[in-house]
Coordinates of C-alpha atoms in Angstrom, one line a residue:
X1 CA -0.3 -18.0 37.7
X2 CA -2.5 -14.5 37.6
X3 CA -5.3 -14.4 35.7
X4 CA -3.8 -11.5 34.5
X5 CA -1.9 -13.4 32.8
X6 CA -3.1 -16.1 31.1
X7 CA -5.7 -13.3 29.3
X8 CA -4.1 -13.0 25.6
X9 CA -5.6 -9.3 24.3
X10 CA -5.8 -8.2 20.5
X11 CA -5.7 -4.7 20.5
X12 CA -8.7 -4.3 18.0
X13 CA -8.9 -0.5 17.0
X14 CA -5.4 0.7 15.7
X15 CA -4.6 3.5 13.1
X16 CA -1.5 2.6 11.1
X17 CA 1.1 5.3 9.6
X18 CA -0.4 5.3 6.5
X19 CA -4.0 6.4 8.0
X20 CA -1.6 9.9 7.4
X21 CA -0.8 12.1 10.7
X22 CA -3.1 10.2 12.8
X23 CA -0.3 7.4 13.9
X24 CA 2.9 8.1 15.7
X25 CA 3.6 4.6 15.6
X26 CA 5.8 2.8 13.4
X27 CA 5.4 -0.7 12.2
X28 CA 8.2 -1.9 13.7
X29 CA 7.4 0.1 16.8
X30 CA 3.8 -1.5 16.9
X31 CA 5.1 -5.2 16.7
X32 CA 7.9 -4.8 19.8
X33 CA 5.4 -3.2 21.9
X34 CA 2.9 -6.6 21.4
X35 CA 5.9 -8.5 22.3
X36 CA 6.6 -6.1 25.1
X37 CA 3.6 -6.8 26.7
X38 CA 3.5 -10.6 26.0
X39 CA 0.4 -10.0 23.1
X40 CA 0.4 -12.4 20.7
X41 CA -1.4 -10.0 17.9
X42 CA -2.8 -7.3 16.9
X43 CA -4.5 -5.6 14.1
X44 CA -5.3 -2.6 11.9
X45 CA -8.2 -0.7 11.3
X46 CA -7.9 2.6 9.3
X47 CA -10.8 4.5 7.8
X48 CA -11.8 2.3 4.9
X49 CA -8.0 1.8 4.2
X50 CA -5.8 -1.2 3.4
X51 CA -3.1 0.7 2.9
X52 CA -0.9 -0.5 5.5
X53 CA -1.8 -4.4 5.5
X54 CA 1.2 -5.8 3.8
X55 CA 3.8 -3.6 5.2
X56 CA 2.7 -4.2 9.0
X57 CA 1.5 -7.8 7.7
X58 CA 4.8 -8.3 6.7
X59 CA 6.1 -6.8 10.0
X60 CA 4.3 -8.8 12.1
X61 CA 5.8 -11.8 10.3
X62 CA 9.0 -10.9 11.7
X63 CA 8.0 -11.7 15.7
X64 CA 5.9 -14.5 14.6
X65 CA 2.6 -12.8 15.8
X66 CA -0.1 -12.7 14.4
X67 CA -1.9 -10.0 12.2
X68 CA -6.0 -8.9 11.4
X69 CA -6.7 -6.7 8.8
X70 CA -9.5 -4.7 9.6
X71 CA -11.2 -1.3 9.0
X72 CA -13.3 1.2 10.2
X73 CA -16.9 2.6 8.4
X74 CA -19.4 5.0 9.2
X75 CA -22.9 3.5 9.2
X76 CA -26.1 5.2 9.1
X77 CA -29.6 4.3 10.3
X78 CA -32.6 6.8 10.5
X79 CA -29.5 9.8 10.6
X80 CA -28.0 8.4 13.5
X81 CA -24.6 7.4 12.7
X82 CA -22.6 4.5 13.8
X83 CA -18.9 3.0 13.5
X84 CA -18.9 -0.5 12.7
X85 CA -15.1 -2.2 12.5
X86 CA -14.9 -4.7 10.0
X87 CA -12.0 -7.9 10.2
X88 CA -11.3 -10.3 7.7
X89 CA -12.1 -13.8 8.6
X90 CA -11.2 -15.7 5.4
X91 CA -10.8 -14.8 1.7
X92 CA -14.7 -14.7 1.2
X93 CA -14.6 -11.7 4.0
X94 CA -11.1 -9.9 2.4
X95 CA -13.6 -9.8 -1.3
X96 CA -16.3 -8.6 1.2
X97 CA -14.2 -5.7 2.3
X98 CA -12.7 -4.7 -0.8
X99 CA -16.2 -4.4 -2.0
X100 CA -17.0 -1.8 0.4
X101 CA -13.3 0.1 0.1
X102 CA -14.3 0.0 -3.7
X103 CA -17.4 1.0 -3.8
X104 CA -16.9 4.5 -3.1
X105 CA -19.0 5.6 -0.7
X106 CA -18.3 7.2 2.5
X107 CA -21.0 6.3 4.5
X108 CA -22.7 2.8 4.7
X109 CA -26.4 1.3 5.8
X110 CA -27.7 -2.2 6.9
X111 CA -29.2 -3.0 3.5
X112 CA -25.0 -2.9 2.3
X113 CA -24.1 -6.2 4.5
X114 CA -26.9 -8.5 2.8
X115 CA -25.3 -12.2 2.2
X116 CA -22.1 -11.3 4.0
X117 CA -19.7 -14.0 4.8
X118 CA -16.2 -14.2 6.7
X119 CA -16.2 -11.0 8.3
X120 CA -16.7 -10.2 12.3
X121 CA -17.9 -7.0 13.4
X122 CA -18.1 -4.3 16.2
X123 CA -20.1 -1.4 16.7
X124 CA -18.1 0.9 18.4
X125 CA -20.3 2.3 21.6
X126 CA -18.7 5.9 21.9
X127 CA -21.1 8.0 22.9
X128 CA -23.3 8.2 26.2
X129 CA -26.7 8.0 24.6
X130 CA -25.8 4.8 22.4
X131 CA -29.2 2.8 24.3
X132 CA -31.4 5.6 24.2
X133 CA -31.8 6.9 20.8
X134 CA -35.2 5.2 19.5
X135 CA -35.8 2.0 22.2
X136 CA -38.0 -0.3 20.2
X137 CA -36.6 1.0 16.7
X138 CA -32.8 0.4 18.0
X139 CA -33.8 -2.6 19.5
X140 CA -34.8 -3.5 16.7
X141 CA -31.7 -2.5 14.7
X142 CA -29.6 -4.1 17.1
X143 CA -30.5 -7.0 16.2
X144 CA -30.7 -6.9 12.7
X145 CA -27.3 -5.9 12.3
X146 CA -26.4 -8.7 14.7
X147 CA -28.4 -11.3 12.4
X148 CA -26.0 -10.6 9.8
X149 CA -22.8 -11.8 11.6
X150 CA -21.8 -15.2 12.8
X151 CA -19.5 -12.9 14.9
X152 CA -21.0 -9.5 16.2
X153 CA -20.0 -7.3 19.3
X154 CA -20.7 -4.2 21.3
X155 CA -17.2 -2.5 21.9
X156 CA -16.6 -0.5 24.8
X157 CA -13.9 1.8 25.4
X158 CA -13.0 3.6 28.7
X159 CA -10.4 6.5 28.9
X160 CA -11.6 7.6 32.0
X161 CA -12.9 7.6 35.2
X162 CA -16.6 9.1 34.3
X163 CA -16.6 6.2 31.1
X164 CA -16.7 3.6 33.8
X165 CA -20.4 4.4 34.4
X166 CA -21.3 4.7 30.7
X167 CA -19.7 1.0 30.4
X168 CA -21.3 -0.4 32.6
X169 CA -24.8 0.7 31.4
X170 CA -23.7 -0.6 28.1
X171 CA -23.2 -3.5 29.3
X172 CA -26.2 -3.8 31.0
X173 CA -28.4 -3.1 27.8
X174 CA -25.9 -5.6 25.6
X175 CA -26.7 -8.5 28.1
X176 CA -30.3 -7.2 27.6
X177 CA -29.6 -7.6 23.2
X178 CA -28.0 -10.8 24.1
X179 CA -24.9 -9.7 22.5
X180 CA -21.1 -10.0 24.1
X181 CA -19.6 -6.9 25.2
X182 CA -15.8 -6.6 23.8
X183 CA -12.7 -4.2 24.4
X184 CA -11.1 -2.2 21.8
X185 CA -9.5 0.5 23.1
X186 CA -8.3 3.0 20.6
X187 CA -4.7 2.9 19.5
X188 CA -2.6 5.7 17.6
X189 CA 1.0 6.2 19.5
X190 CA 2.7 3.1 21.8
X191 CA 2.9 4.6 25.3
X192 CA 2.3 8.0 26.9
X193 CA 6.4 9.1 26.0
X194 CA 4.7 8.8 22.7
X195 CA 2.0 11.6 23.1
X196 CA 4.6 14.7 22.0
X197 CA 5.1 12.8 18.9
X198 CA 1.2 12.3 18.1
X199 CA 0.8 16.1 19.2
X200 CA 3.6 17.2 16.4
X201 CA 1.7 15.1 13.9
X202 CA -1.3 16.6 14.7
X203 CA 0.0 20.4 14.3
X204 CA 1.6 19.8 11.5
X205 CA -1.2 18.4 9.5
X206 CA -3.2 21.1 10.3
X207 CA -0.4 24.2 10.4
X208 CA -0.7 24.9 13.6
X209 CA 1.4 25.0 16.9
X210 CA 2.5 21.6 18.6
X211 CA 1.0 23.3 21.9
X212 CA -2.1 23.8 20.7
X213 CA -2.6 19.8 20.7
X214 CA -0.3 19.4 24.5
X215 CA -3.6 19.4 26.2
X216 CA -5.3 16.8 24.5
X217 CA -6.2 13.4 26.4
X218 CA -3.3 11.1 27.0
X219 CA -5.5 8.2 26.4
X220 CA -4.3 6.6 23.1
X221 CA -2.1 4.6 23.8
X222 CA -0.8 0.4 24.3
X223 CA -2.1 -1.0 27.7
X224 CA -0.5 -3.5 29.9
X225 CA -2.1 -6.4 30.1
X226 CA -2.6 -5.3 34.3
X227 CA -3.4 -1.8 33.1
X228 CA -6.4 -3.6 30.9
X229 CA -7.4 -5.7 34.2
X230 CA -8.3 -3.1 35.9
X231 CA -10.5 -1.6 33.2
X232 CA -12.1 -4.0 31.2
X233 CA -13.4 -7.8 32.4
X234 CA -12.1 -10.6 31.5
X235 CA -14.8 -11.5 29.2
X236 CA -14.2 -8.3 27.4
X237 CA -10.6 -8.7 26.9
X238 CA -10.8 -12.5 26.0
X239 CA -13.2 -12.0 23.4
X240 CA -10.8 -10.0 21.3
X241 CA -8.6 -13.4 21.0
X242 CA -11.5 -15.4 20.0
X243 CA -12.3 -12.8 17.0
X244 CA -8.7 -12.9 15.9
X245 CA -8.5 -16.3 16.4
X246 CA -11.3 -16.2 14.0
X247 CA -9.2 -14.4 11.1
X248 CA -6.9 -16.7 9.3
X249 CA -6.7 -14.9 6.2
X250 CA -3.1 -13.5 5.0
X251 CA -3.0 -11.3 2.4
X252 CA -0.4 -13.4 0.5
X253 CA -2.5 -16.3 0.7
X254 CA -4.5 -14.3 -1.8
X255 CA -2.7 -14.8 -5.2
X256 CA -3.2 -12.7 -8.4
X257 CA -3.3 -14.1 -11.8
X258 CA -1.8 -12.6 -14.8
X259 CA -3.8 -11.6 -18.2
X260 CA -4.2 -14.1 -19.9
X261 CA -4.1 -14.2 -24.3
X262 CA -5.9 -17.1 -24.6
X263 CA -7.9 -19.6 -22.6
X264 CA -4.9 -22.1 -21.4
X265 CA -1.2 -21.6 -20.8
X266 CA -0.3 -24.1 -23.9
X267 CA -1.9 -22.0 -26.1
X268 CA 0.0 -19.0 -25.3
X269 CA 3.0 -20.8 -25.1
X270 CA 2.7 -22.0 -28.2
X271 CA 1.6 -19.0 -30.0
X272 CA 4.7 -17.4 -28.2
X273 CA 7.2 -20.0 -29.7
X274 CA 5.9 -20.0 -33.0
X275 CA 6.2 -16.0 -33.4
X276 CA 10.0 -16.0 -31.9
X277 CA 11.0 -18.5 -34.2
X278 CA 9.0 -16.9 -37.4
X279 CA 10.7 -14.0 -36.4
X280 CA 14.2 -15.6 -36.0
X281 CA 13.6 -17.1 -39.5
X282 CA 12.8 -13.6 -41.2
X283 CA 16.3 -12.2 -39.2
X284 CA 18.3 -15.0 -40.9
X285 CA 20.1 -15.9 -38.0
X286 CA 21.8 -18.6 -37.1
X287 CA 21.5 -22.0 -34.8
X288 CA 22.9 -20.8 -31.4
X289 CA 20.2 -18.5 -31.6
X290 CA 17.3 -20.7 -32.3
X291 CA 18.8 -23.2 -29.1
X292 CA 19.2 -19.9 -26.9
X293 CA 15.5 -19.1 -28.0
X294 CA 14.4 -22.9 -27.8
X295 CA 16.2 -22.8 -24.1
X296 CA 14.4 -19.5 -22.6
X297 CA 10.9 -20.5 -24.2
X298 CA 11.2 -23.5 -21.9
X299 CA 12.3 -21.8 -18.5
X300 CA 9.5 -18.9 -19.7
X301 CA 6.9 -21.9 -20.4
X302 CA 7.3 -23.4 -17.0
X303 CA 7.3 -20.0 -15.2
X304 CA 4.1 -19.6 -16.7
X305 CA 5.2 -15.9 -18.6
X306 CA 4.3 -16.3 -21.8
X307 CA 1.3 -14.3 -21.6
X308 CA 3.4 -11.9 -19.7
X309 CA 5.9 -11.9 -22.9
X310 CA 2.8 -11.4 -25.2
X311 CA 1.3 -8.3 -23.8
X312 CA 4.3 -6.6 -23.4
X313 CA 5.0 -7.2 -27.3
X314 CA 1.6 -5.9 -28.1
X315 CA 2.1 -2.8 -26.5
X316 CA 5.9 -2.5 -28.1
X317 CA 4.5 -3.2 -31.3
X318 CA 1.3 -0.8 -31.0
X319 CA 3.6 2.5 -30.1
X320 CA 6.3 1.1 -33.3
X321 CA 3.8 1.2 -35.9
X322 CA 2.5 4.5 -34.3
X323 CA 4.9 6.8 -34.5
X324 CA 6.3 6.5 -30.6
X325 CA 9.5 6.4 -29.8
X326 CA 10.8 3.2 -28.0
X327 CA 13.7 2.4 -26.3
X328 CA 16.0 -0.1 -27.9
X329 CA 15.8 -1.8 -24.3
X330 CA 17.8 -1.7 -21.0
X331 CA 17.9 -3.5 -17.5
X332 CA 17.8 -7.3 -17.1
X333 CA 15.6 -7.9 -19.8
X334 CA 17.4 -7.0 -22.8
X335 CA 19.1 -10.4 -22.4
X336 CA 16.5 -12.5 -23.6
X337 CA 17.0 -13.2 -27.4
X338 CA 13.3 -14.4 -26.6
X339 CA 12.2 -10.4 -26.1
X340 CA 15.2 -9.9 -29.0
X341 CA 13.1 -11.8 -31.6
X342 CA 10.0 -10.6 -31.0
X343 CA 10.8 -6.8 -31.5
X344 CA 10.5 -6.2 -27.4
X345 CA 13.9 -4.9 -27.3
X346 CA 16.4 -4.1 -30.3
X347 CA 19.4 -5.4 -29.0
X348 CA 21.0 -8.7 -29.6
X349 CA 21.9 -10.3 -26.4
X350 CA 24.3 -12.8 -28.0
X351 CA 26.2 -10.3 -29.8
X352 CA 26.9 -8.4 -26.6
X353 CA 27.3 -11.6 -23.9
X354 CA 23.8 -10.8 -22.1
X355 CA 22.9 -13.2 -19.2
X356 CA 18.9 -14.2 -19.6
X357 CA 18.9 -15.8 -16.1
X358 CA 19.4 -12.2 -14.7
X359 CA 15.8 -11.6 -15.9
X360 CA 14.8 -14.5 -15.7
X361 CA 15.6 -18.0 -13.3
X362 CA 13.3 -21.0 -12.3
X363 CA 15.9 -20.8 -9.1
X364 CA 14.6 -17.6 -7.7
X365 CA 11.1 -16.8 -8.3
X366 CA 9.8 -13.2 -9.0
X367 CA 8.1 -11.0 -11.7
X368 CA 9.6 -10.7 -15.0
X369 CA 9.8 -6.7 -15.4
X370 CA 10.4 -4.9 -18.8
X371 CA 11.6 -1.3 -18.5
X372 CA 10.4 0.2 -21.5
X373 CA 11.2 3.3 -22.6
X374 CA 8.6 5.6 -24.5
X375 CA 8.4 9.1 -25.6
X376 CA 7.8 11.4 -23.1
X377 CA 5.2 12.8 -25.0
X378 CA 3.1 10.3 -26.1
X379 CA 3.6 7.7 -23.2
X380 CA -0.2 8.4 -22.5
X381 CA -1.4 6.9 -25.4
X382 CA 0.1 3.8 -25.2
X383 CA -1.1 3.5 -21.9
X384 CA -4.9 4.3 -23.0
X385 CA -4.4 1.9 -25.9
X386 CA -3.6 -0.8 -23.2
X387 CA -6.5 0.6 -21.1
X388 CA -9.1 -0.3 -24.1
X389 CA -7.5 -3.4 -25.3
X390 CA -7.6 -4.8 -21.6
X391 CA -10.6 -3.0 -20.3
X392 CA -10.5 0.2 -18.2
X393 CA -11.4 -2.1 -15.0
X394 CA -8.5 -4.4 -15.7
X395 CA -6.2 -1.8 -15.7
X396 CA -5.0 0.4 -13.0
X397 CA -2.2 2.7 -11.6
X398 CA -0.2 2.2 -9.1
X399 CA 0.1 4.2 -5.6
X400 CA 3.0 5.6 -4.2
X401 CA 3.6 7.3 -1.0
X402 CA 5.8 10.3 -0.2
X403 CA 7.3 10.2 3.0
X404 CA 8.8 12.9 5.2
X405 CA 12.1 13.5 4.3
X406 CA 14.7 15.1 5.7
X407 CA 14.7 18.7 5.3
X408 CA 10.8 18.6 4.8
X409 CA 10.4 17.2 8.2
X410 CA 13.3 19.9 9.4
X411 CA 10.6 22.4 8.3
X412 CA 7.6 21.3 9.2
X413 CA 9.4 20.2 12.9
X414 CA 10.4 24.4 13.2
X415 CA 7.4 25.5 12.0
X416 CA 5.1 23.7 14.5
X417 CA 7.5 24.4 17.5
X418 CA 7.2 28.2 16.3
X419 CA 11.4 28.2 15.3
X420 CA 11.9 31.5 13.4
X421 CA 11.7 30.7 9.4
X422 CA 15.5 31.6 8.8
X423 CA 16.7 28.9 11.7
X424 CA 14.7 26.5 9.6
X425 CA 15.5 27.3 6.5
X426 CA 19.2 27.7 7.2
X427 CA 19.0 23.7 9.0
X428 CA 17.4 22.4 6.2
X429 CA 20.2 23.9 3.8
X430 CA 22.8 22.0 5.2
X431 CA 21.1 18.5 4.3
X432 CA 22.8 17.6 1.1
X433 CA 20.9 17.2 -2.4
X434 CA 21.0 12.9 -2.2
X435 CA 18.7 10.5 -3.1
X436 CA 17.5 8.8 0.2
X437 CA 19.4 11.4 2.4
X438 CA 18.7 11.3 5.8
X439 CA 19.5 13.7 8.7
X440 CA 21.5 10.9 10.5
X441 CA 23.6 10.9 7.3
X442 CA 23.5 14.4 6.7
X443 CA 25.4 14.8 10.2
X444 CA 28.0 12.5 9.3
X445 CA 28.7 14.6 6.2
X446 CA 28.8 18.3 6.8
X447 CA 30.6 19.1 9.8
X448 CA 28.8 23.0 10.3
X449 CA 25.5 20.7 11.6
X450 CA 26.9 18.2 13.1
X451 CA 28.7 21.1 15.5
X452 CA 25.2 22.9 15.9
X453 CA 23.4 19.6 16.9
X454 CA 26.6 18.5 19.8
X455 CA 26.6 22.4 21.1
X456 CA 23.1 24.0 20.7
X457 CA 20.2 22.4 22.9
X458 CA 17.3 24.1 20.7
X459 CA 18.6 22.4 17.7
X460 CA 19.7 19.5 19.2
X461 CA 15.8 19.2 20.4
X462 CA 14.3 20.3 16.7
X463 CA 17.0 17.8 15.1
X464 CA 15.9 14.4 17.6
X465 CA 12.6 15.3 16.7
X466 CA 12.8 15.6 13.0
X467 CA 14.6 12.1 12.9
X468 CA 12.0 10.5 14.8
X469 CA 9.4 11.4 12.8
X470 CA 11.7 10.9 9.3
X471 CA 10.7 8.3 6.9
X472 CA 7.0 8.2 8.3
X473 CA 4.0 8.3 4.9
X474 CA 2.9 11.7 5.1
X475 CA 0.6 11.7 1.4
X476 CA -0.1 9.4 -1.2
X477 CA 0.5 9.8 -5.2
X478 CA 0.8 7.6 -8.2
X479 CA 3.5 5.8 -9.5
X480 CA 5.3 7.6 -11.7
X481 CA 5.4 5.2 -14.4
X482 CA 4.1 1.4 -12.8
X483 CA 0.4 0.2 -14.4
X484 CA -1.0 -3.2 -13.7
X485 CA -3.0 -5.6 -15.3
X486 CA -5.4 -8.0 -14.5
X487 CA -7.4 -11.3 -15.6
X488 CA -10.4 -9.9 -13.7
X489 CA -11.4 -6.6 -13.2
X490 CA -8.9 -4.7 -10.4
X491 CA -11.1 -3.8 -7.9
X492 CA -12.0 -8.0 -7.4
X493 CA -7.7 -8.5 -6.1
X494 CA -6.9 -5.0 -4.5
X495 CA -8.4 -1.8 -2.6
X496 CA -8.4 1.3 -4.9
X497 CA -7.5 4.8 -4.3
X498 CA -8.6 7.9 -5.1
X499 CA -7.4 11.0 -5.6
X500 CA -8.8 14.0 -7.6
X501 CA -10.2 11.7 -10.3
X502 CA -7.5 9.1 -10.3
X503 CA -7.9 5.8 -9.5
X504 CA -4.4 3.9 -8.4
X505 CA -4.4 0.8 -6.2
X506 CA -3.7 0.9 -2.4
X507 CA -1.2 -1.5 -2.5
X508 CA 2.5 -0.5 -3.5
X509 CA 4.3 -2.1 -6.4
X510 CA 6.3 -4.5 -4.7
X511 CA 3.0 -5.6 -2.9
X512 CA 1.3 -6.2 -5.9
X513 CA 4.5 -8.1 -7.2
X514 CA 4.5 -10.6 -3.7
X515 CA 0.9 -11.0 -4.8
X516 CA 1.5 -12.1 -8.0
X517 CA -0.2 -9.4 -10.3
X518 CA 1.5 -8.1 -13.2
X519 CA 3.0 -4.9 -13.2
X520 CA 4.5 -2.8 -16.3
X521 CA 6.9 -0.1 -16.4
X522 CA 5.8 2.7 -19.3
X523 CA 8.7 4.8 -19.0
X524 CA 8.6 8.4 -20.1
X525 CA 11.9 9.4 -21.4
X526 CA 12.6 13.1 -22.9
X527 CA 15.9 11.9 -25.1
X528 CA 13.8 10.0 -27.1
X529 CA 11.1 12.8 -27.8
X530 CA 14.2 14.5 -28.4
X531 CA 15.7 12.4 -30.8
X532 CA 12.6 12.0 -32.7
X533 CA 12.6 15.6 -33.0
X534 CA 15.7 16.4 -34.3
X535 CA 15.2 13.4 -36.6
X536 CA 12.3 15.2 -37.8
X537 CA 13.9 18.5 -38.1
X538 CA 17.3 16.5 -40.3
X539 CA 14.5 15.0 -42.3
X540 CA 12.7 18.5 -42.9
X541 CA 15.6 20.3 -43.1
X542 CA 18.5 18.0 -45.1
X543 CA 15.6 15.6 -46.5
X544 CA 17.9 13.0 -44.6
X545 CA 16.1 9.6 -43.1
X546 CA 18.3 9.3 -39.8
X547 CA 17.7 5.2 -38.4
X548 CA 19.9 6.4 -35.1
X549 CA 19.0 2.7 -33.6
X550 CA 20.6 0.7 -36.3
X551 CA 24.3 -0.6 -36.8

């Protein structure tokens, strides 16, 4: 067998989709071309960013290979600055990380990576003078930032011809440091048919022409495990297996834990079951209702949701008795007499047949999820009353990311390859007003662009392009309505984002679900600011009381 071949490489410097514009690689695109090229793993390592850790996590899953979270920081010693990439060894090293993500600064120095456990490290060694900035005073630094890591190397990248030489003088002074020299060659697009796609991404985050990026190095891209051979030694590429082999940590491995009321699960539950059925007493109602109540207090006890139940009838209960409008209740949940009794919802689930295993079943495991509906208006304040009853730091939003979509990327695909505005603009018109529409779809439906995509080259060109680059993260936002909760301050289970003041997690809100955190739905809905205005205006007006929630 070559020796080629029995080298297993970890590519070790990657930019993920969601490191926006800089990725023209998909997660599914990123996992076949490991398998491709017989890798067994790889990893991620965008600019102090998890944001794409569970979604190519998850991905990776799929092939059975395996996945190293990892990111990228500037560090900075006597104004020279440095990029060290940080990977997650073990759950100490994941709490490591997020400390840094959520600390909020941009730009790191030696005295941040006292005590650190369970992460390896790499400086990266772009740059020609990387030995010959202060001798002794590097020398020192070196190794100083070495000390701190049971696993520490030098990376060295080579694009070209001319890097050869600088690589080898690298190595020469690492051997002289004592430290192992290791390859990480920079990743952002899978092979060099990929390049145009990188090159669009470029110009359109930056408005400008897709030529004016054509003449950039076609260097960034998935080598072959010859191709690597050739460039790198065999030390070099086999170290990058021993440092992933050195990262066991999942992500999911990392469970949350939901609020709690009170110290243990009994107490809640019992405080739980004695307001439902004080409540069910006061409503005078009769014994199928206490066994339906008696039967869903069990399956909630053993799901361990009564705290879940409790927090969510706090807030109910807060905006009631403060003049907010609530929804009587809809989705899954409004069949639990459980929610019923306690004033969570207002409508009786026996009366009306409602299933309580579709909200809730100890045969299928998941989140219980309330979708409660507030006034529009006022939503905000029962949100900041949950904010101060929790704590500010055990509350957060939620992230969201808008994707291109398809007559956005029509647009911006025209506009960097220079396609007069009223082509564009005519294209994009033909992709129907739909939820989730794509340009696939689009084709399928309206006959006028199918025509114009068969018989015109130009569009047929703009249109293949556009669907490539469809569906890929092109900004982040925050969830419309999704808030989480947690036992212990946010920032100690999840990265944090932010954005022109606001803080939102970096994890999406079916991440946060898989991880077990608890997520809420405050739900702004106009019809009941609405209601309660015209209520107000009948009262006012007629000197009417209008209950429009009761029978």
């Amino acid at each position: 067998m070559d020796v080629k071949d029995e080298l297993n490489f970890y590519p070790l410097q990657v930019h993920s989709y969601y490191d926006f514009f800089e990725s023209a690689m998909t997660p599914e695109e990123y996992a076949k071309g490991l398998m491709a090229n017989g890798y067994s793993g790889g990893s991620l390592t965008d600019f102090l960013s998890f944001k794409g850790i569970a979604k190519y996590s998850n991905e990776f899953s799929k092939y059975n290979l395996n996945f190293v979270s990892g990111i990228e920081i500037n560090l900075v010693e006597k104004e020279e600055f440095f990029t060290l990439l940080l990977y997650v060894q073990n759950e100490e090293g994941y709490r490591f990380i997020l400390s840094l993500i959520n600390s909020g600064k941009k730009v790191f120095n030696i005295s941040d990576f006292n005590n650190i456990t369970g992460v390896a490290a790499i400086i990266k060694s772009d740059n020609s003078n990387f030995f010959d900035k202060w001798s002794n005073s590097f020398s020192h630094f070196i190794a100083s930032l070495a000390s701190l890591f049971k696993m520490f190397y030098i990376g060295v990248e080579i694009y070209s011809e001319g890097e050869k030489e600088i690589a080898a003088e690298i190595r020469k002074n690492a051997k002289m440091h004592s430290i192992q020299t290791i390859a990480i060659p920079e990743i952002k697009y899978l092979s060099k048919s990929y390049f145009r796609r990188y090159c669009l991404l470029q110009a359109i985050k930056h408005k400008k022409l897709v030529d004016d990026y054509l003449n950039l190095p076609q260097c960034f891209f998935m080598l072959s495990k010859k191709a690597l051979t050739k460039i790198y030694t065999e030390e070099e590429i086999q170290a990058t297996s021993i440092l992933a082999s050195s990262c066991s940590f999942n992500i999911f491995s990392s469970r949350g834990d939901i609020y709690h009321f009170f110290k243990t699960n009994e107490e809640s539950d019992n405080f739980l079951k004695e307001k439902v059925l004080t409540k069910l007493k006061e409503k005078k109602l009769s014994e199928e209702y206490y066994s339906r109540a008696l039967y869903e207090l069990d399956i909630i006890s053993k799901m361990g949701f009564s705290d879940y139940f409790l927090i969510v009838e706090d807030y109910v209960k807060y905006a009631k008795t403060h003049d907010i409008p609530v929804g009587p209740g809809r989705g899954s949940g409004a069949g639990s007499i459980v929610a019923y009794a306690i004033g969570i919802t207002d409508i009786d689930p026996l009366k009306y047949n409602l299933l309580f295993e579709r909200f809730l079943n100890p045969e299928r495991i998941s989140m219980p999820d309330f979708d409660v509906d507030f006034c529009y208006e006022k939503r905000d304040k029962v949100i900041e009353y949950v904010c101060q009853k929790y704590g500010y730091d055990h509350v957060s939003q939620i992230i969201t990311f808008g994707t291109m979509s398809a007559k956005m990327v029509i647009r911006d695909v025209a506009r960097v390859l220079d396609v007069p505005y009223a082509e564009a603009d005519k294209l994009a018109k033909m992709i129907p007003n739909e939820i989730h529409i794509t340009i696939k779809k689009a084709m399928e439906q309206n006959r006028e662009l199918r025509e114009l995509y068969e018989q015109n080259p130009d569009i047929t060109k703009l249109l293949n392009i556009a669907m490539a680059l469809e569906g890929m993260p092109r900004q982040a936002s925050t969830h419309a309505c999704g808030i989480v909760i947690t036992k212990d301050p946010v920032d100690t289970y999840v990265p944090l984002y932010v954005r022109e003041g606001n803080i939102s997690t970096q994890y999406i809100m079916t991440t946060l679900e898989e991880l077990g955190l608890l997520k809420m739905d405050f739900l702004g809905l106009r019809t009941l600011t609405v209601i309660k205005d015209t209520i107000d205006l009948v009262k006012q007006n007629r000197n009417i009381d209008v209950e429009f929630d009761k029978d």
